[in-house]
């Protein structure tokens, strides 16, 4: 059959702490699932993954464990991450064999050991030729920046586990800052706020919904309220209360302030010529955290620079990985070089 191949399409993977996205060559984004796995405690066999596993969070019996195999942007459980990758790759495969070439987007601050863990997981999942791409570089390419030109561009990619900040020019990252404070820390800050203020325990999924619906980085023109259900830590019985967006903004202040401080810290290290470019072009926000209400305005106030939220910031990294995959020869210079002893 014409065009038929034993191998599947080459793929690019945004292996995120919160979500995993896969781009297949010639097909675009073919998978967008939570990075969540449910497995049997005794056999460690996968029971569910992605949306199906996320629906089981906090509702399983003792024989089933639901985990996120990545923490702070890197693999925390090698065996489960490998099984998850293999299952996701199989799900998007069109040929009999796994894809030959795989590009995996990783945080800019990963260590050589962490790079090896990602590379090994992809290879054990069946990939023949694995390349790593820094997430800020992928995000810049994904939003349409020409990374080869001698102009400075500043990207702030706020994911689930890490916030990646980088200035990019001439196919390379000039200065970078990677902090392990991002969407997960914001969610955890909301959980801790309810525990402190109301002696109330809420689940991770509830905190995530609160963050997305009424979370904000600056005062809103119209403040919102939301009903929250959880368990009272004193009486032990379920309870419901209403909270306002002002309270949630107070809960989020610490992680947001840390992200703002990291941006200011990186700006202090930018070479003068590139600083002039950034003054002209501004800062681009990508990743799920970019969708937090008012975060762009908060950064504008702190830096006195224009801040732009990328179009569809959640998929910017995987779109960049896909662009590198589709034009591999043109973008080879932007890939992370393998470590040599």
Coordinates of C-alpha atoms in Angstrom, one line a residue, residues 47-329:
X47 CA -5.1 0.2 35.3
X48 CA -5.8 3.6 33.8
X49 CA -4.0 6.7 32.6
X50 CA -4.8 10.3 31.5
X51 CA -8.3 11.5 32.0
X52 CA -9.5 8.1 33.1
X53 CA -6.9 8.0 35.9
X54 CA -7.5 11.6 36.9
X55 CA -11.2 10.9 37.5
X56 CA -10.0 8.3 40.1
X57 CA -7.9 10.7 42.2
X58 CA -9.0 10.5 45.8
X59 CA -11.6 7.8 45.1
X60 CA -9.6 4.6 45.0
X61 CA -9.5 1.6 47.4
X62 CA -6.2 0.4 48.9
X63 CA -5.3 -1.9 46.1
X64 CA -5.1 0.9 43.5
X65 CA -2.7 3.8 43.6
X66 CA -3.0 6.9 41.5
X67 CA 0.2 8.9 41.0
X68 CA 1.7 11.6 38.9
X69 CA 5.0 10.0 37.7
X70 CA 6.6 13.4 37.2
X71 CA 7.5 15.9 39.9
X72 CA 8.8 19.4 39.3
X73 CA 9.1 18.7 35.6
X74 CA 11.3 15.6 35.9
X75 CA 10.7 11.9 36.2
X76 CA 10.1 10.9 39.8
X77 CA 9.0 7.2 39.2
X78 CA 11.0 5.8 36.4
X79 CA 9.1 2.5 35.9
X80 CA 5.6 4.1 36.0
X81 CA 6.7 7.0 33.7
X82 CA 8.1 4.5 31.2
X83 CA 4.9 2.4 31.2
X84 CA 2.9 5.6 30.8
X85 CA 5.0 6.8 27.8
X86 CA 4.8 3.4 26.2
X87 CA 1.0 3.4 26.5
X88 CA 0.6 6.9 25.2
X89 CA 2.9 6.2 22.3
X90 CA 1.0 3.0 21.4
X91 CA -2.2 5.0 21.6
X92 CA -1.1 7.5 18.9
X93 CA 0.8 5.0 16.7
X94 CA -0.3 4.4 13.2
X95 CA 2.3 1.8 12.2
X96 CA 3.2 -1.6 13.5
X97 CA 6.4 -0.4 15.2
X98 CA 7.0 2.7 17.5
X99 CA 8.2 6.0 15.9
X100 CA 11.8 6.2 14.8
X101 CA 12.5 9.8 15.9
X102 CA 11.1 11.3 19.1
X103 CA 11.7 14.8 20.5
X104 CA 11.0 15.3 24.2
X105 CA 10.6 18.8 25.6
X106 CA 12.3 19.1 29.1
X107 CA 12.8 21.9 31.6
X108 CA 15.9 24.1 31.0
X109 CA 17.2 23.4 34.5
X110 CA 17.3 19.6 34.2
X111 CA 20.5 17.8 35.4
X112 CA 22.4 15.3 33.2
X113 CA 21.0 12.5 35.3
X114 CA 17.5 13.7 34.7
X115 CA 18.1 14.1 31.0
X116 CA 19.3 10.5 30.9
X117 CA 16.2 9.3 32.8
X118 CA 14.0 11.0 30.1
X119 CA 16.1 9.7 27.2
X120 CA 16.1 6.1 28.7
X121 CA 12.3 6.2 29.3
X122 CA 11.6 7.2 25.7
X123 CA 14.1 4.6 24.3
X124 CA 12.6 1.8 26.5
X125 CA 9.1 2.9 25.3
X126 CA 10.3 2.0 21.8
X127 CA 11.8 5.2 20.3
X128 CA 14.9 4.6 18.1
X129 CA 16.3 8.2 17.9
X130 CA 15.6 10.4 20.9
X131 CA 16.4 14.2 21.1
X132 CA 15.8 16.6 23.9
X133 CA 14.6 20.2 23.5
X134 CA 14.5 22.9 26.2
X135 CA 10.9 23.9 27.0
X136 CA 11.5 27.7 26.7
X137 CA 13.1 27.1 23.2
X138 CA 10.1 24.9 22.2
X139 CA 7.7 27.5 23.5
X140 CA 9.4 30.3 21.5
X141 CA 9.3 28.3 18.3
X142 CA 5.7 27.3 19.0
X143 CA 4.5 30.9 19.3
X144 CA 6.2 31.8 16.0
X145 CA 9.4 33.5 17.0
X146 CA 12.4 33.1 14.6
X147 CA 14.9 31.8 17.2
X148 CA 17.7 31.9 14.6
X149 CA 17.8 35.7 14.3
X150 CA 20.2 37.9 16.4
X151 CA 17.3 39.5 18.4
X152 CA 16.6 38.8 22.0
X153 CA 13.3 37.2 23.0
X154 CA 12.2 36.5 26.5
X155 CA 9.9 33.6 27.3
X156 CA 8.3 32.8 30.7
X157 CA 6.8 29.3 30.5
X158 CA 4.7 28.5 33.6
X159 CA 3.9 24.8 33.7
X160 CA 2.6 22.5 36.4
X161 CA 5.9 21.7 38.1
X162 CA 8.4 24.4 36.9
X163 CA 8.5 28.0 35.7
X164 CA 11.0 28.3 32.9
X165 CA 12.4 31.8 32.1
X166 CA 14.8 32.3 29.3
X167 CA 16.2 34.9 26.9
X168 CA 16.7 33.4 23.4
X169 CA 18.8 34.6 20.5
X170 CA 20.8 33.0 17.6
X171 CA 19.4 29.5 18.2
X172 CA 20.5 29.4 21.8
X173 CA 19.5 30.3 25.3
X174 CA 21.6 33.2 26.5
X175 CA 20.4 33.4 30.2
X176 CA 17.9 31.1 32.0
X177 CA 16.2 30.7 35.3
X178 CA 14.2 27.6 36.3
X179 CA 12.3 27.5 39.5
X180 CA 10.3 24.6 40.9
X181 CA 7.3 26.9 41.7
X182 CA 4.4 26.9 39.2
X183 CA 0.9 25.6 38.8
X184 CA 1.2 22.8 41.4
X185 CA 2.6 25.2 44.0
X186 CA -0.4 27.5 43.4
X187 CA -2.8 24.6 43.9
X188 CA -1.1 23.5 47.1
X189 CA -1.1 27.1 48.4
X190 CA -5.0 27.0 48.1
X191 CA -5.2 23.7 49.9
X192 CA -3.0 25.1 52.7
X193 CA -5.0 28.3 52.9
X194 CA -8.3 26.3 53.6
X195 CA -6.5 24.2 56.2
X196 CA -5.2 27.3 58.0
X197 CA -8.1 29.6 57.7
X198 CA -11.1 27.2 58.0
X199 CA -9.7 23.9 59.4
X200 CA -11.1 22.4 56.2
X201 CA -9.4 19.8 54.0
X202 CA -10.1 20.1 50.3
X203 CA -8.8 17.8 47.5
X204 CA -6.3 18.6 44.8
X205 CA -8.9 18.6 42.0
X206 CA -11.1 21.0 44.0
X207 CA -8.2 23.4 44.6
X208 CA -7.4 23.2 40.8
X209 CA -11.0 24.2 40.0
X210 CA -10.9 27.1 42.4
X211 CA -7.6 28.3 41.0
X212 CA -8.8 28.2 37.4
X213 CA -12.3 29.8 38.1
X214 CA -11.5 32.6 40.5
X215 CA -7.7 32.7 41.0
X216 CA -6.1 36.0 40.1
X217 CA -2.8 37.8 40.5
X218 CA -4.2 41.4 40.8
X219 CA -7.5 42.8 42.0
X220 CA -10.3 42.1 39.5
X221 CA -12.9 44.7 38.2
X222 CA -15.6 42.3 39.4
X223 CA -14.7 39.9 42.2
X224 CA -16.2 36.4 42.2
X225 CA -17.4 33.9 44.8
X226 CA -17.4 30.1 44.6
X227 CA -18.9 27.3 46.7
X228 CA -16.3 24.9 48.1
X229 CA -16.9 21.5 49.6
X230 CA -14.5 19.6 51.8
X231 CA -14.1 17.9 55.2
X232 CA -13.9 19.8 58.5
X233 CA -10.7 18.8 60.3
X234 CA -12.2 19.4 63.7
X235 CA -15.6 17.6 63.4
X236 CA -14.6 15.3 60.7
X237 CA -17.8 15.8 58.7
X238 CA -18.3 17.2 55.2
X239 CA -18.9 21.0 55.0
X240 CA -19.5 23.7 52.4
X241 CA -18.6 27.3 52.4
X242 CA -18.4 30.2 50.0
X243 CA -15.1 32.0 49.4
X244 CA -14.2 35.1 47.4
X245 CA -11.6 35.7 44.7
X246 CA -9.9 38.2 47.2
X247 CA -9.2 35.3 49.6
X248 CA -7.9 33.1 46.8
X249 CA -5.6 35.9 45.6
X250 CA -4.3 36.2 49.1
X251 CA -3.6 32.4 49.1
X252 CA -1.8 32.6 45.8
X253 CA 0.4 35.6 46.7
X254 CA 3.5 33.6 47.8
X255 CA 3.9 31.5 44.6
X256 CA 3.0 34.5 42.4
X257 CA 5.5 36.7 44.1
X258 CA 8.2 34.0 43.7
X259 CA 7.6 33.9 39.9
X260 CA 7.7 37.7 39.6
X261 CA 11.0 37.7 41.6
X262 CA 12.5 35.0 39.3
X263 CA 11.6 37.2 36.3
X264 CA 13.2 40.3 37.8
X265 CA 16.3 38.2 38.8
X266 CA 16.8 37.0 35.3
X267 CA 16.3 40.5 33.8
X268 CA 19.3 41.7 36.0
X269 CA 21.5 39.2 34.1
X270 CA 20.5 40.0 30.6
X271 CA 23.3 41.5 28.4
X272 CA 22.6 45.2 27.6
X273 CA 22.1 44.7 23.8
X274 CA 19.5 42.0 24.4
X275 CA 17.9 44.0 27.1
X276 CA 17.2 46.7 24.5
X277 CA 15.5 44.0 22.3
X278 CA 13.4 42.9 25.3
X279 CA 12.4 46.5 26.1
X280 CA 11.1 46.7 22.5
X281 CA 9.5 43.3 22.2
X282 CA 8.4 42.6 25.7
X283 CA 7.9 39.3 27.5
X284 CA 5.9 36.3 26.2
X285 CA 3.9 34.1 28.7
X286 CA 3.3 30.5 27.8
X287 CA 2.1 27.4 29.7
X288 CA -1.0 26.8 31.7
X289 CA 0.0 29.3 34.4
X290 CA -0.2 32.1 31.8
X291 CA -4.0 31.7 32.0
X292 CA -4.1 32.9 35.6
X293 CA -6.2 36.1 35.6
X294 CA -4.2 39.3 35.7
X295 CA -0.7 37.6 35.8
X296 CA 0.4 39.4 32.7
X297 CA -0.7 42.7 34.3
X298 CA 1.1 41.9 37.5
X299 CA 4.4 41.2 35.6
X300 CA 3.9 44.4 33.6
X301 CA 3.6 46.4 36.8
X302 CA 6.8 44.7 38.3
X303 CA 9.0 44.9 35.2
X304 CA 7.6 48.0 33.4
X305 CA 7.8 46.0 30.2
X306 CA 5.0 44.9 27.8
X307 CA 3.8 41.3 28.6
X308 CA 1.9 39.2 26.0
X309 CA 0.1 36.0 26.7
X310 CA 0.7 33.6 23.8
X311 CA -2.2 32.3 21.8
X312 CA -3.2 28.9 23.2
X313 CA -0.4 29.0 25.8
X314 CA -1.1 25.4 26.9
X315 CA 0.0 23.9 23.6
X316 CA 2.9 26.3 22.8
X317 CA 5.7 23.9 23.9
X318 CA 4.4 20.8 22.0
X319 CA 3.7 23.0 18.9
X320 CA 7.3 24.1 19.0
X321 CA 8.4 20.5 19.3
X322 CA 6.3 19.6 16.3
X323 CA 7.7 22.4 14.3
X324 CA 11.3 21.2 15.0
X325 CA 10.2 17.7 14.0
X326 CA 8.6 18.9 10.7
X327 CA 11.8 20.9 9.9
X328 CA 14.4 18.8 11.6
X329 CA 17.5 19.9 9.5

